[in-house]
PDB file of C-alpha atoms in Angstrom:
ATOM      1  CA  UNK Q  22       0.575 -13.250  -1.675  1.00 52.00           C
ATOM      2  CA  UNK Q  23       0.814  -9.149  -0.372  1.00 62.00           C
ATOM      3  CA  UNK Q  24       4.076  -7.105  -2.077  1.00 87.00           C
ATOM      4  CA  UNK Q  25       3.187  -3.622  -0.472  1.00 94.00           C
ATOM      5  CA  UNK Q  26       2.533  -4.088   3.584  1.00 95.00           C
ATOM      6  CA  UNK Q  27       1.247  -0.875   4.875  1.00 96.00           C
ATOM      7  CA  UNK Q  28       0.844   0.455   9.131  1.00 96.00           C
ATOM      8  CA  UNK Q  29      -1.027   1.454  11.058  1.00 97.00           C
ATOM      9  CA  UNK Q  30      -4.238   0.419   9.927  1.00 96.00           C
ATOM     10  CA  UNK Q  31      -5.573   3.631  11.296  1.00 97.00           C
ATOM     11  CA  UNK Q  32      -3.986   6.159  12.671  1.00 97.00           C
ATOM     12  CA  UNK Q  33      -5.665   9.282  15.768  1.00 98.00           C
ATOM     13  CA  UNK Q  34      -3.224  12.336  15.971  1.00 98.00           C
ATOM     14  CA  UNK Q  35      -4.015  15.721  17.350  1.00 97.00           C
ATOM     15  CA  UNK Q  36      -3.569  18.128  15.233  1.00 97.00           C
ATOM     16  CA  UNK Q  37      -0.310  19.679  14.908  1.00 97.00           C
ATOM     17  CA  UNK Q  38       1.032  16.720  15.455  1.00 97.00           C
ATOM     18  CA  UNK Q  39       3.803  14.478  13.457  1.00 97.00           C
ATOM     19  CA  UNK Q  40       2.086  11.478  11.359  1.00 98.00           C
ATOM     20  CA  UNK Q  41       3.721   8.587  11.000  1.00 98.00           C
ATOM     21  CA  UNK Q  42       3.374   5.602   8.360  1.00 98.00           C
ATOM     22  CA  UNK Q  43       4.573   3.079   7.158  1.00 98.00           C
ATOM     23  CA  UNK Q  44       5.759   0.470   3.791  1.00 98.00           C
ATOM     24  CA  UNK Q  45       7.248  -2.519   3.514  1.00 97.00           C
ATOM     25  CA  UNK Q  46       7.583  -4.127   0.017  1.00 96.00           C
ATOM     26  CA  UNK Q  47       9.330  -7.577  -1.188  1.00 92.00           C
ATOM     27  CA  UNK Q  48       9.253  -7.332  -5.109  1.00 90.00           C
ATOM     28  CA  UNK Q  49      12.868  -6.177  -4.951  1.00 90.00           C
ATOM     29  CA  UNK Q  50      12.735  -4.638  -9.114  1.00 88.00           C
ATOM     30  CA  UNK Q  51      10.661  -1.732  -7.492  1.00 90.00           C
ATOM     31  CA  UNK Q  52      11.701   1.592  -8.526  1.00 88.00           C
ATOM     32  CA  UNK Q  53       8.470   3.760  -7.982  1.00 89.00           C
ATOM     33  CA  UNK Q  54       7.175   4.718  -4.550  1.00 93.00           C
ATOM     34  CA  UNK Q  55       4.770   6.217  -4.134  1.00 92.00           C
ATOM     35  CA  UNK Q  56       1.919   7.615  -2.083  1.00 95.00           C
ATOM     36  CA  UNK Q  57      -1.796   8.689  -2.693  1.00 95.00           C
ATOM     37  CA  UNK Q  58      -4.365   9.597  -0.253  1.00 96.00           C
ATOM     38  CA  UNK Q  59      -7.746   9.771  -0.455  1.00 95.00           C
ATOM     39  CA  UNK Q  60     -10.737  11.274   0.885  1.00 95.00           C
ATOM     40  CA  UNK Q  61     -14.097   9.561   1.326  1.00 91.00           C
ATOM     41  CA  UNK Q  62     -15.746   9.421  -2.148  1.00 88.00           C
ATOM     42  CA  UNK Q  63     -13.217  10.392  -3.526  1.00 91.00           C
ATOM     43  CA  UNK Q  64     -10.800   8.703  -6.369  1.00 92.00           C
ATOM     44  CA  UNK Q  65      -6.870   8.150  -4.809  1.00 93.00           C
ATOM     45  CA  UNK Q  66      -4.690  11.482  -6.166  1.00 92.00           C
ATOM     46  CA  UNK Q  67      -0.615  10.981  -6.169  1.00 90.00           C
ATOM     47  CA  UNK Q  68       0.878  13.623  -3.076  1.00 93.00           C
ATOM     48  CA  UNK Q  69       3.737  12.233  -3.320  1.00 92.00           C
ATOM     49  CA  UNK Q  70       6.441   9.917  -4.873  1.00 91.00           C
ATOM     50  CA  UNK Q  71      10.522   9.224  -4.027  1.00 91.00           C
ATOM     51  CA  UNK Q  72      13.033   6.985  -6.257  1.00 89.00           C
ATOM     52  CA  UNK Q  73      15.590   4.194  -4.273  1.00 88.00           C
ATOM     53  CA  UNK Q  74      18.217   6.211  -5.386  1.00 89.00           C
ATOM     54  CA  UNK Q  75      17.576   8.914  -2.560  1.00 91.00           C
ATOM     55  CA  UNK Q  76      16.599   8.563   1.024  1.00 93.00           C
ATOM     56  CA  UNK Q  77      14.225  11.115   1.503  1.00 95.00           C
ATOM     57  CA  UNK Q  78      11.966  13.154  -0.498  1.00 95.00           C
ATOM     58  CA  UNK Q  79      10.400  16.254   1.067  1.00 96.00           C
ATOM     59  CA  UNK Q  80       7.653  18.413   0.343  1.00 94.00           C
ATOM     60  CA  UNK Q  81       6.212  21.064   2.419  1.00 96.00           C
ATOM     61  CA  UNK Q  82       4.473  19.214   4.836  1.00 97.00           C
ATOM     62  CA  UNK Q  83       5.202  15.761   3.654  1.00 97.00           C
ATOM     63  CA  UNK Q  84       8.758  13.935   3.198  1.00 97.00           C
ATOM     64  CA  UNK Q  85       8.914  10.488   2.495  1.00 96.00           C
ATOM     65  CA  UNK Q  86      11.086   8.437   4.172  1.00 96.00           C
ATOM     66  CA  UNK Q  87      13.250   5.730   2.381  1.00 95.00           C
ATOM     67  CA  UNK Q  88      15.284   2.547   2.924  1.00 94.00           C
ATOM     68  CA  UNK Q  89      16.991   0.938   0.431  1.00 93.00           C
ATOM     69  CA  UNK Q  90      18.222  -2.080   2.026  1.00 93.00           C
ATOM     70  CA  UNK Q  91      15.234  -2.479   4.219  1.00 95.00           C
ATOM     71  CA  UNK Q  92      12.827  -2.775   1.774  1.00 95.00           C
ATOM     72  CA  UNK Q  93      11.142   0.496   3.742  1.00 96.00           C
ATOM     73  CA  UNK Q  94       9.847   3.116   3.194  1.00 97.00           C
ATOM     74  CA  UNK Q  95       7.893   6.080   5.455  1.00 98.00           C
ATOM     75  CA  UNK Q  96       5.565   9.834   4.472  1.00 98.00           C
ATOM     76  CA  UNK Q  97       5.474  11.867   7.385  1.00 98.00           C
ATOM     77  CA  UNK Q  98       3.223  14.461   7.699  1.00 98.00           C
ATOM     78  CA  UNK Q  99       4.346  16.859  10.192  1.00 97.00           C
ATOM     79  CA  UNK Q 100       2.383  20.434  11.463  1.00 97.00           C
ATOM     80  CA  UNK Q 101      -0.862  17.638  11.117  1.00 97.00           C
ATOM     81  CA  UNK Q 102      -3.993  18.804   9.826  1.00 97.00           C
ATOM     82  CA  UNK Q 103      -7.282  18.601  10.357  1.00 97.00           C
ATOM     83  CA  UNK Q 104      -8.048  18.793   6.648  1.00 97.00           C
ATOM     84  CA  UNK Q 105      -5.170  16.145   6.465  1.00 97.00           C
ATOM     85  CA  UNK Q 106      -7.457  12.880   6.859  1.00 98.00           C
ATOM     86  CA  UNK Q 107      -7.968  11.113   5.131  1.00 97.00           C
ATOM     87  CA  UNK Q 108      -7.192   7.334   3.866  1.00 97.00           C
ATOM     88  CA  UNK Q 109      -3.643   6.783   2.955  1.00 98.00           C
ATOM     89  CA  UNK Q 110      -2.157   4.183   0.431  1.00 96.00           C
ATOM     90  CA  UNK Q 111       1.515   3.464  -0.117  1.00 96.00           C
ATOM     91  CA  UNK Q 112       2.361   1.716  -3.945  1.00 93.00           C
ATOM     92  CA  UNK Q 113       5.287   0.464  -5.410  1.00 92.00           C
ATOM     93  CA  UNK Q 114       6.037  -0.217  -9.014  1.00 87.00           C
ATOM     94  CA  UNK Q 115       8.320  -0.622 -11.218  1.00 82.00           C
ATOM     95  CA  UNK Q 116       8.266   2.529 -13.692  1.00 69.00           C
ATOM     96  CA  UNK Q 117       5.346   2.267 -16.775  1.00 64.00           C
ATOM     97  CA  UNK Q 118       4.535  -0.949 -13.860  1.00 73.00           C
ATOM     98  CA  UNK Q 119       0.991  -1.307 -12.393  1.00 79.00           C
ATOM     99  CA  UNK Q 120       1.037  -0.066  -9.044  1.00 85.00           C
ATOM    100  CA  UNK Q 121       0.795  -2.614  -5.718  1.00 89.00           C
ATOM    101  CA  UNK Q 122      -1.247  -0.733  -3.258  1.00 92.00           C
ATOM    102  CA  UNK Q 123      -1.221  -1.517   0.026  1.00 94.00           C
ATOM    103  CA  UNK Q 124      -4.380  -1.895   2.475  1.00 94.00           C
ATOM    104  CA  UNK Q 125      -4.197   1.792   3.438  1.00 96.00           C
ATOM    105  CA  UNK Q 126      -4.031   4.323   6.825  1.00 97.00           C
ATOM    106  CA  UNK Q 127      -6.880   5.615   7.922  1.00 97.00           C
ATOM    107  CA  UNK Q 128      -5.833   8.746   9.519  1.00 98.00           C
ATOM    108  CA  UNK Q 129      -7.983  11.248  11.645  1.00 98.00           C
ATOM    109  CA  UNK Q 130      -6.572  15.234  13.266  1.00 97.00           C
ATOM    110  CA  UNK Q 131      -8.564  16.224  15.601  1.00 96.00           C
ATOM    111  CA  UNK Q 132      -8.168  19.665  15.922  1.00 93.00           C
TER     112      UNK Q 132
ATOM    113  CA  UNK E  11      -7.217  20.608 -17.672  1.00 59.00           C
ATOM    114  CA  UNK E  12     -11.192  17.749 -16.471  1.00 79.00           C
ATOM    115  CA  UNK E  13      -9.766  14.810 -14.939  1.00 92.00           C
ATOM    116  CA  UNK E  14     -10.942  11.490 -15.287  1.00 95.00           C
ATOM    117  CA  UNK E  15     -14.562  10.350 -15.516  1.00 96.00           C
ATOM    118  CA  UNK E  16     -16.376   8.023 -15.036  1.00 97.00           C
ATOM    119  CA  UNK E  17     -20.251   6.679 -15.124  1.00 97.00           C
ATOM    120  CA  UNK E  18     -22.844   5.186 -13.208  1.00 97.00           C
ATOM    121  CA  UNK E  19     -21.105   6.466  -9.671  1.00 96.00           C
ATOM    122  CA  UNK E  20     -23.164   3.732  -8.613  1.00 97.00           C
ATOM    123  CA  UNK E  21     -24.995   1.003  -8.635  1.00 97.00           C
ATOM    124  CA  UNK E  22     -26.557  -1.502  -7.062  1.00 98.00           C
ATOM    125  CA  UNK E  23     -27.704  -5.187  -8.490  1.00 97.00           C
ATOM    126  CA  UNK E  24     -28.611  -8.587  -7.689  1.00 97.00           C
ATOM    127  CA  UNK E  25     -26.410 -11.162  -8.431  1.00 96.00           C
ATOM    128  CA  UNK E  26     -25.822 -13.053 -11.360  1.00 97.00           C
ATOM    129  CA  UNK E  27     -26.693  -9.428 -13.284  1.00 97.00           C
ATOM    130  CA  UNK E  28     -24.961  -7.801 -15.118  1.00 97.00           C
ATOM    131  CA  UNK E  29     -23.115  -4.612 -15.326  1.00 98.00           C
ATOM    132  CA  UNK E  30     -20.999  -2.261 -17.256  1.00 98.00           C
ATOM    133  CA  UNK E  31     -19.073   0.373 -16.225  1.00 98.00           C
ATOM    134  CA  UNK E  32     -17.747   3.370 -17.967  1.00 97.00           C
ATOM    135  CA  UNK E  33     -15.079   6.005 -18.585  1.00 97.00           C
ATOM    136  CA  UNK E  34     -13.653   8.364 -20.187  1.00 96.00           C
ATOM    137  CA  UNK E  35      -9.792   9.176 -19.683  1.00 95.00           C
ATOM    138  CA  UNK E  36      -8.286  12.680 -19.195  1.00 93.00           C
ATOM    139  CA  UNK E  37      -7.456  13.898 -23.208  1.00 91.00           C
ATOM    140  CA  UNK E  38      -3.642  12.541 -24.421  1.00 88.00           C
ATOM    141  CA  UNK E  39      -2.998   9.665 -22.392  1.00 89.00           C
ATOM    142  CA  UNK E  40      -2.329   6.470 -23.639  1.00 87.00           C
ATOM    143  CA  UNK E  41      -2.455   4.490 -19.756  1.00 88.00           C
ATOM    144  CA  UNK E  42      -5.748   3.550 -19.134  1.00 91.00           C
ATOM    145  CA  UNK E  43      -6.024   1.843 -15.780  1.00 92.00           C
ATOM    146  CA  UNK E  44      -9.583  -0.439 -14.454  1.00 96.00           C
ATOM    147  CA  UNK E  45      -9.285  -1.242 -10.368  1.00 95.00           C
ATOM    148  CA  UNK E  46     -10.717  -3.047  -8.024  1.00 97.00           C
ATOM    149  CA  UNK E  47     -10.874  -1.146  -4.829  1.00 95.00           C
ATOM    150  CA  UNK E  48     -12.937  -3.326  -1.953  1.00 94.00           C
ATOM    151  CA  UNK E  49     -13.882  -2.105   1.541  1.00 91.00           C
ATOM    152  CA  UNK E  50     -10.667  -1.148   4.089  1.00 87.00           C
ATOM    153  CA  UNK E  51      -8.004  -2.415   1.428  1.00 90.00           C
ATOM    154  CA  UNK E  52      -5.903  -0.095  -1.302  1.00 91.00           C
ATOM    155  CA  UNK E  53      -6.862  -0.901  -5.203  1.00 93.00           C
ATOM    156  CA  UNK E  54      -6.285  -3.839  -7.324  1.00 93.00           C
ATOM    157  CA  UNK E  55      -5.402  -3.442 -10.826  1.00 92.00           C
ATOM    158  CA  UNK E  56      -7.703  -5.184 -13.100  1.00 96.00           C
ATOM    159  CA  UNK E  57      -6.495  -4.623 -15.880  1.00 94.00           C
ATOM    160  CA  UNK E  58      -3.917  -2.045 -18.400  1.00 90.00           C
ATOM    161  CA  UNK E  59      -4.282  -0.652 -21.379  1.00 90.00           C
ATOM    162  CA  UNK E  60      -1.538   0.991 -23.073  1.00 86.00           C
ATOM    163  CA  UNK E  61      -3.645   2.700 -26.585  1.00 86.00           C
ATOM    164  CA  UNK E  62      -6.112   0.214 -27.732  1.00 84.00           C
ATOM    165  CA  UNK E  63      -4.066  -3.069 -26.506  1.00 89.00           C
ATOM    166  CA  UNK E  64      -4.395  -5.295 -23.185  1.00 91.00           C
ATOM    167  CA  UNK E  65      -0.598  -4.807 -21.522  1.00 87.00           C
ATOM    168  CA  UNK E  66      -2.177  -6.620 -18.252  1.00 89.00           C
ATOM    169  CA  UNK E  67      -5.192  -8.589 -17.530  1.00 94.00           C
ATOM    170  CA  UNK E  68      -3.400 -11.022 -15.225  1.00 92.00           C
ATOM    171  CA  UNK E  69      -5.890 -10.703 -11.589  1.00 92.00           C
ATOM    172  CA  UNK E  70      -8.528 -10.020 -14.333  1.00 96.00           C
ATOM    173  CA  UNK E  71     -11.380 -12.655 -13.265  1.00 95.00           C
ATOM    174  CA  UNK E  72     -11.470 -13.340 -17.431  1.00 95.00           C
ATOM    175  CA  UNK E  73     -14.896 -15.960 -16.924  1.00 96.00           C
ATOM    176  CA  UNK E  74     -17.048 -12.898 -15.781  1.00 97.00           C
ATOM    177  CA  UNK E  75     -15.494  -9.787 -15.939  1.00 98.00           C
ATOM    178  CA  UNK E  76     -14.701  -7.787 -19.650  1.00 97.00           C
ATOM    179  CA  UNK E  77     -13.162  -4.695 -21.099  1.00 97.00           C
ATOM    180  CA  UNK E  78     -11.882  -3.382 -23.519  1.00 95.00           C
ATOM    181  CA  UNK E  79     -10.849   0.805 -25.350  1.00 95.00           C
ATOM    182  CA  UNK E  80     -12.181   0.697 -28.733  1.00 82.00           C
ATOM    183  CA  UNK E  81     -10.563   3.402 -30.477  1.00 84.00           C
ATOM    184  CA  UNK E  82      -7.801   3.809 -27.809  1.00 82.00           C
ATOM    185  CA  UNK E  83     -10.102   6.685 -26.099  1.00 91.00           C
ATOM    186  CA  UNK E  84     -13.493   5.995 -24.495  1.00 95.00           C
ATOM    187  CA  UNK E  85     -13.273   2.333 -21.439  1.00 97.00           C
ATOM    188  CA  UNK E  86     -16.374   0.338 -20.369  1.00 97.00           C
ATOM    189  CA  UNK E  87     -15.555  -2.540 -18.494  1.00 98.00           C
ATOM    190  CA  UNK E  88     -18.034  -5.579 -17.658  1.00 98.00           C
ATOM    191  CA  UNK E  89     -19.343  -7.620 -15.236  1.00 98.00           C
ATOM    192  CA  UNK E  90     -21.447 -10.441 -16.405  1.00 97.00           C
ATOM    193  CA  UNK E  91     -22.712 -12.682 -14.399  1.00 96.00           C
ATOM    194  CA  UNK E  92     -22.339 -10.905 -10.802  1.00 97.00           C
ATOM    195  CA  UNK E  93     -21.273 -12.153  -8.055  1.00 97.00           C
ATOM    196  CA  UNK E  94     -21.898 -10.462  -3.687  1.00 97.00           C
ATOM    197  CA  UNK E  95     -17.676 -11.083  -3.519  1.00 96.00           C
ATOM    198  CA  UNK E  96     -17.896  -7.936  -6.150  1.00 97.00           C
ATOM    199  CA  UNK E  97     -19.267  -5.173  -4.741  1.00 98.00           C
ATOM    200  CA  UNK E  98     -15.987  -3.030  -4.390  1.00 97.00           C
ATOM    201  CA  UNK E  99     -16.369   1.072  -6.102  1.00 97.00           C
ATOM    202  CA  UNK E 100     -14.182   0.181  -9.763  1.00 98.00           C
ATOM    203  CA  UNK E 101     -11.821   2.626 -10.736  1.00 96.00           C
ATOM    204  CA  UNK E 102     -10.322   3.956 -13.602  1.00 96.00           C
ATOM    205  CA  UNK E 103      -7.061   6.065 -14.349  1.00 93.00           C
ATOM    206  CA  UNK E 104      -5.304   7.337 -16.948  1.00 91.00           C
ATOM    207  CA  UNK E 105      -1.903   8.920 -17.638  1.00 87.00           C
ATOM    208  CA  UNK E 106       1.150   9.682 -19.648  1.00 82.00           C
ATOM    209  CA  UNK E 107       3.114   6.985 -20.955  1.00 70.00           C
ATOM    210  CA  UNK E 108       6.231   7.971 -20.482  1.00 57.00           C
ATOM    211  CA  UNK E 109       9.738   7.830 -23.006  1.00 50.00           C
ATOM    212  CA  UNK E 110      12.356   7.703 -21.891  1.00 43.00           C
ATOM    213  CA  UNK E 111      11.224   7.309 -18.799  1.00 44.00           C
ATOM    214  CA  UNK E 112      10.572   9.685 -15.717  1.00 48.00           C
ATOM    215  CA  UNK E 113       9.729  10.045 -11.829  1.00 48.00           C
ATOM    216  CA  UNK E 114       6.650  11.614 -12.960  1.00 50.00           C
ATOM    217  CA  UNK E 115       4.556   8.173 -13.488  1.00 64.00           C
ATOM    218  CA  UNK E 116       1.641  10.241 -11.986  1.00 79.00           C
ATOM    219  CA  UNK E 117      -1.403   8.380 -12.846  1.00 85.00           C
ATOM    220  CA  UNK E 118      -4.730  10.331 -12.520  1.00 90.00           C
ATOM    221  CA  UNK E 119      -8.275   8.441 -10.876  1.00 93.00           C
ATOM    222  CA  UNK E 120     -12.114   9.265 -12.003  1.00 95.00           C
ATOM    223  CA  UNK E 121     -14.422   9.394  -8.235  1.00 95.00           C
ATOM    224  CA  UNK E 122     -15.830   5.674  -9.191  1.00 96.00           C
ATOM    225  CA  UNK E 123     -18.289   3.406  -9.230  1.00 97.00           C
ATOM    226  CA  UNK E 124     -19.525   1.576  -6.318  1.00 97.00           C
ATOM    227  CA  UNK E 125     -21.662  -1.471  -6.895  1.00 98.00           C
ATOM    228  CA  UNK E 126     -23.457  -3.050  -4.235  1.00 98.00           C
ATOM    229  CA  UNK E 127     -24.287  -6.886  -5.574  1.00 97.00           C
ATOM    230  CA  UNK E 128     -27.110  -8.234  -3.298  1.00 97.00           C
TER     231      UNK E 128
END
């Protein structure tokens, strides 16, 4: 059972554009929703995270939008840069419990 | 601050052989995780330790995989015997226990060990 569904599988954006990655979850007990960024040959690194008591969180060019009723959340990357090219994973968990990851989105930002 | 250290970085073995991976978490992190990341997929938790006790090993194939965390610090993950489908990157991560629970439940990942079973 896939508890976190992520789309699209791959995304190509021009430099300066907006990258949008979507995730949907099934378990209403989840209360922690992080996004991880992974470069080739590296482990995932936490990018930004949100709890369901807020609908949006912004850190620099990265924004999480959260829709609790729809059980969906998304990552927006504003002014996308070639250095943002990486694989992005959404995840969900109950605090202090295991992270359940989506399958990942490979983002390519063309110069 | 040193990150999560893993070794080896790469390993190629034949099926039915055994292999072991080592992880040294960030100093002071009580929680340690082993994840399996198959090419093109997200990481999947194999086992979670809190100090030297197992918290969750529900997705660990116990007939061939084993893990230990002696003294609550370093950990080893072993596969015996290996199968072709075990080819993956094995990621170790660590985090602070959350008391009280906050948003800062960041899990720090190592670079992983890429295992190829031929």
